[in-house]
Coordinates of C-alpha atoms and ligand atoms in Angstrom, one line a residue:
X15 CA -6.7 60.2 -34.8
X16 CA -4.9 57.2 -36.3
X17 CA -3.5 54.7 -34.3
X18 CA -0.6 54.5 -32.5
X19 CA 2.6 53.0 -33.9
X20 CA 5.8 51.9 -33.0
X21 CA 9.3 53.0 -35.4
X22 CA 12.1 50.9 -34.9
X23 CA 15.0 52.5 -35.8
X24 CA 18.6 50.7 -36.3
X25 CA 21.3 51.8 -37.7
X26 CA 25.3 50.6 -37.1
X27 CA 26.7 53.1 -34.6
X28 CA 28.7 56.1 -35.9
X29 CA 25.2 56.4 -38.7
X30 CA 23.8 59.5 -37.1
X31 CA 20.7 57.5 -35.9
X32 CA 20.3 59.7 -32.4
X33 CA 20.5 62.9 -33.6
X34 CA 18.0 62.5 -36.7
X35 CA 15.7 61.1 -33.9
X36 CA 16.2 64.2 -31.6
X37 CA 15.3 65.8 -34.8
X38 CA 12.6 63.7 -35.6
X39 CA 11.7 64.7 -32.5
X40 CA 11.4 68.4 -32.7
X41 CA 9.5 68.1 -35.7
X42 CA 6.8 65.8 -34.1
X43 CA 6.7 68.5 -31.2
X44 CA 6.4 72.0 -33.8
X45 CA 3.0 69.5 -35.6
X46 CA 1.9 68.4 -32.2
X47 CA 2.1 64.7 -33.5
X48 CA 2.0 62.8 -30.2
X49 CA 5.5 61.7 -30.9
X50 CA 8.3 59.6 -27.6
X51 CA 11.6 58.0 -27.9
X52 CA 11.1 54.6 -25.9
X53 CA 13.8 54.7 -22.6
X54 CA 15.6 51.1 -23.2
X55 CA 17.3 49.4 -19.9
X56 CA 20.8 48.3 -20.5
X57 CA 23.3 47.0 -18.6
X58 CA 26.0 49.4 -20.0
X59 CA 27.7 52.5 -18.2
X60 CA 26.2 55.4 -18.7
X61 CA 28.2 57.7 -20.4
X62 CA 29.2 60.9 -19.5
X63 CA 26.1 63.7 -19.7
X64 CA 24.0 60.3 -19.7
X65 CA 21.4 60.0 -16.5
X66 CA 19.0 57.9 -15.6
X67 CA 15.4 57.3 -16.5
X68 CA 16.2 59.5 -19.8
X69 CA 18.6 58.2 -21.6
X70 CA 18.3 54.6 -20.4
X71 CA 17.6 52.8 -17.4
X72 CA 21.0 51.6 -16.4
X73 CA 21.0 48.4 -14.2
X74 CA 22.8 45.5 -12.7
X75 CA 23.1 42.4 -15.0
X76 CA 21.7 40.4 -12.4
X77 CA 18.9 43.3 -12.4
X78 CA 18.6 42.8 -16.0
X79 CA 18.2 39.0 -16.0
X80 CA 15.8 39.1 -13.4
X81 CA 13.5 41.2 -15.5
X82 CA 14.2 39.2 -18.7
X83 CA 13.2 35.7 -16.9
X84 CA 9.8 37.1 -15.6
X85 CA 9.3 38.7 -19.6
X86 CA 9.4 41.8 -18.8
X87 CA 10.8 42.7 -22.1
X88 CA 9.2 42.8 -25.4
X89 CA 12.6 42.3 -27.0
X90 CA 16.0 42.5 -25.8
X91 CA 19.7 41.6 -27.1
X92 CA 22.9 41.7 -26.0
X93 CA 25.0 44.4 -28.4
X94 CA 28.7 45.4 -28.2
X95 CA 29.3 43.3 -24.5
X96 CA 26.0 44.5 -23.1
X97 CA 22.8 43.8 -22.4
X98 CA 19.9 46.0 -23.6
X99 CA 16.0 45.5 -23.7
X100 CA 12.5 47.2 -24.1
X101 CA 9.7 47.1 -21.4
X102 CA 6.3 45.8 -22.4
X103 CA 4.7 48.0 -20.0
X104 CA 6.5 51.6 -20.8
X105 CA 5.4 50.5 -24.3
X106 CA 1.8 49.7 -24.0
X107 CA 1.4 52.3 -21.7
X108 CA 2.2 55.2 -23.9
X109 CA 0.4 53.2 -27.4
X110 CA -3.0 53.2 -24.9
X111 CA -2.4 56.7 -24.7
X112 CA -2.6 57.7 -27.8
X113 CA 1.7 58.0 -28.2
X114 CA 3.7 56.6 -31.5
X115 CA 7.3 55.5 -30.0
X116 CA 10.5 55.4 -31.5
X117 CA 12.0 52.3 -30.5
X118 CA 16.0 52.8 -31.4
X119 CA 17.0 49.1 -31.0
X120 CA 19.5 46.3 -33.0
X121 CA 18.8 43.9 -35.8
X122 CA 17.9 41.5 -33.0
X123 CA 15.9 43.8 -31.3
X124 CA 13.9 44.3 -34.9
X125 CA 13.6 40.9 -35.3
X126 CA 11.7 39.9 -32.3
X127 CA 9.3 42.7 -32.8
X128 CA 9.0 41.4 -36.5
X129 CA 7.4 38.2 -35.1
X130 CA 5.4 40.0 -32.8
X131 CA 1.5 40.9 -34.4
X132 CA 2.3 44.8 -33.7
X133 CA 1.4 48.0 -35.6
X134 CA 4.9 48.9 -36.7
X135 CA 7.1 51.0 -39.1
X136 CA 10.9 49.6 -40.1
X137 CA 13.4 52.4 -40.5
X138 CA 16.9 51.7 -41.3
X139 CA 19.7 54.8 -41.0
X140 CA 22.5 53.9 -43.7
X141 CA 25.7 56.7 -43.4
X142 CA 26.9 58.3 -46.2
X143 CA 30.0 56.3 -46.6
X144 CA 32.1 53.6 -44.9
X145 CA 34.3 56.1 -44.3
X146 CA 32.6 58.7 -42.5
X147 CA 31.2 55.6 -40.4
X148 CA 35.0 54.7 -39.3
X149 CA 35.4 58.1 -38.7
X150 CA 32.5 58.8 -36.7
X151 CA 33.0 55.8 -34.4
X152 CA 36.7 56.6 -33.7
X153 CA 35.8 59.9 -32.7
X154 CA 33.4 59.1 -30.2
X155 CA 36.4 59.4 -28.0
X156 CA 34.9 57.4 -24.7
X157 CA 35.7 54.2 -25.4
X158 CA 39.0 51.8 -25.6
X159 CA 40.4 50.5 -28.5
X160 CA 39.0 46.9 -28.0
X161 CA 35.4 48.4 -27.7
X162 CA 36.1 50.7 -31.2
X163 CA 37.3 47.8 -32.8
X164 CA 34.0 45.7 -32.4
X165 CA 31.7 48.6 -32.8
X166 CA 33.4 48.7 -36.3
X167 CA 33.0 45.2 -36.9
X168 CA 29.4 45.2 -35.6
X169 CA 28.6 48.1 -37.7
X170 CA 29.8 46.1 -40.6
X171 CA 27.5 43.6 -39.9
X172 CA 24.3 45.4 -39.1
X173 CA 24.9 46.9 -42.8
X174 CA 24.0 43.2 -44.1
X175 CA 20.8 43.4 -42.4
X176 CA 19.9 46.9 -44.2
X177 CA 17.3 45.6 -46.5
X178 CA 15.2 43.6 -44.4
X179 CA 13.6 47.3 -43.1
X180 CA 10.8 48.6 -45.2
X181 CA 12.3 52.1 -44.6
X182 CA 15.8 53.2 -46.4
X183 CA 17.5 56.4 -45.3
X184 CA 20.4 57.7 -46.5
X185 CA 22.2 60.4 -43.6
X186 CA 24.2 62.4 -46.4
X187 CA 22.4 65.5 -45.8
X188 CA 21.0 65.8 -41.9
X189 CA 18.0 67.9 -43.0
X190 CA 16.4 66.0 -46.0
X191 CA 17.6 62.7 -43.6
X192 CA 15.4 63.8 -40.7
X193 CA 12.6 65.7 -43.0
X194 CA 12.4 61.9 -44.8
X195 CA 12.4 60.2 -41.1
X196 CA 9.7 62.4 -40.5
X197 CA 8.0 62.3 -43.5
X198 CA 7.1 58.1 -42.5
X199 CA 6.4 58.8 -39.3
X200 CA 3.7 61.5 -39.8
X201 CA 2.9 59.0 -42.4
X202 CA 3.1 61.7 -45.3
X203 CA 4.0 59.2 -47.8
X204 CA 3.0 56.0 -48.8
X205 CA 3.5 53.5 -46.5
X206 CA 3.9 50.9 -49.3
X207 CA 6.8 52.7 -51.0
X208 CA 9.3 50.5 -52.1
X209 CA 13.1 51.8 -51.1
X210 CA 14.3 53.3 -54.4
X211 CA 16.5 51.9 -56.9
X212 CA 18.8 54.5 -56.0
X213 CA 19.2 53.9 -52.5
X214 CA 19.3 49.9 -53.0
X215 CA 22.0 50.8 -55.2
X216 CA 23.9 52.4 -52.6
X217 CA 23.3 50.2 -50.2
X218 CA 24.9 47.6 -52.4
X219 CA 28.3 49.3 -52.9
X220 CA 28.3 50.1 -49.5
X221 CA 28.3 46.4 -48.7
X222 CA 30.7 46.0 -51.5
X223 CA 33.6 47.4 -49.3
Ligands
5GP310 P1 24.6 52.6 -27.2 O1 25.3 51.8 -26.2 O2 25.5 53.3 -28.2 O3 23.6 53.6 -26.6 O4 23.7 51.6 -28.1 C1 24.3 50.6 -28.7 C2 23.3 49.8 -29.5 O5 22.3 49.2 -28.7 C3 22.6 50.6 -30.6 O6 22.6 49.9 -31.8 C4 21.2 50.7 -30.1 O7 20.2 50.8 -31.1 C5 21.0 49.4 -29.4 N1 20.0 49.4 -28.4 C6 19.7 50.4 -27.5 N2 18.6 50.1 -26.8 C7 18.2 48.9 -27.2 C8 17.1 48.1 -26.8 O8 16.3 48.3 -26.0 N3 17.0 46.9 -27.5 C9 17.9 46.5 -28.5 N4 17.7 45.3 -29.1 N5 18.9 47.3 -28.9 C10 19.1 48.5 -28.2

């Protein structure tokens, strides 16, 4: 069996990032690849049909800084107003058993991992357009204006970021987007592919706007 690996995942909000995970997901499950989504803590509200334990850990902030001031986290960062992180302990505990996880984190979050001497995959979710990205985030529907507005601004930025991931995927079509997320983290390709011309190109004139 090979070893365990982490996948971080970013992508700007309103990208498609959770469901090509779910999918991911599924996929891993029907080849019995040993094959979790890593359970963040954040200090945001959980949304509605969110609960505990499984979609996040949702604490106090003074909860949360606590835990970050006796390093409980292996990375954390504050995104849209709150506070999120990953615990060292729900992620060495699953890599001793044998479990690649999906860590679905920021830029920041990435980062920190970067600097950290762990067996890791970059993946980076671009959306088909800077439309559909607008479009996606306004329809979320949960939020106020104020929070829509910096979720679009964020998502702007994280865009500039894109091409410090090893990993390029373009969410135009959600099958051959999650076949190609699965495709790196069964490791059916070669792990030192290069992103494509083609999809550095995109990425370019999607920073152009
Ligand atoms: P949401 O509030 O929509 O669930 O997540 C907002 C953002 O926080 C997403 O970009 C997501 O990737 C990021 N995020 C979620 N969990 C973590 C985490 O544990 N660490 C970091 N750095 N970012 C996270």
């Amino acid at each position: 069996m090979k070893d365990p690996k982490l996948f971080l995942v970013s992508a700007p909000s309103g990208a498609g990032k959770s469901s090509l995970i779910d999918a991911a997901l599924v996929r891993a499950n029907k080849s019995d690849l040993p094959l979790e989504l890593s359970v963040s803590y954040t200090t945001r509200l959980p949304r509605k049909g969110e609960s505990d334990a499984k979609d996040y850990f949702f604490v106090s902030k003074d909860e949360f800084l606590d835990k970050k001031n006796s390093n409980f986290f292996i990375e954390f960062a504050e995104v849209h107003g709150n506070l999120y992180g990953t615990s060292i302990d729900f992620v060495e505990s699953k890599l001793s058993l044998g479990v690649n996880l999906i860590l679905e984190i920021d830029v920041q979050g990435f980062r920190q991992i970067n600097d950290l001497s762990m067996n890791y995959e970059s993946i980076f979710i671009l959306p088909p357009s800077i439309h559909s990205l607008e479009e996606r985030i306004r329809n979320r529907g949960d939020e106020d204006l104020n929070a829509i507005d910096l979720r679009l601004k964020n998502a702007k930025d994280e865009l500039e970021h894109a091409s410090e991931y090893k990993h390029l995927i373009v969410n135009d079509s959600f099958d051959k987007a999650a076949d190609e997320l699965f495709n790196i983290i069964a490791q059916n390709e070669s792990l030192n592919k290069i992103n494509d011309e083609e999809v550095q190109q995109f990425l370019a004139q999607l920073l152009s706007y």
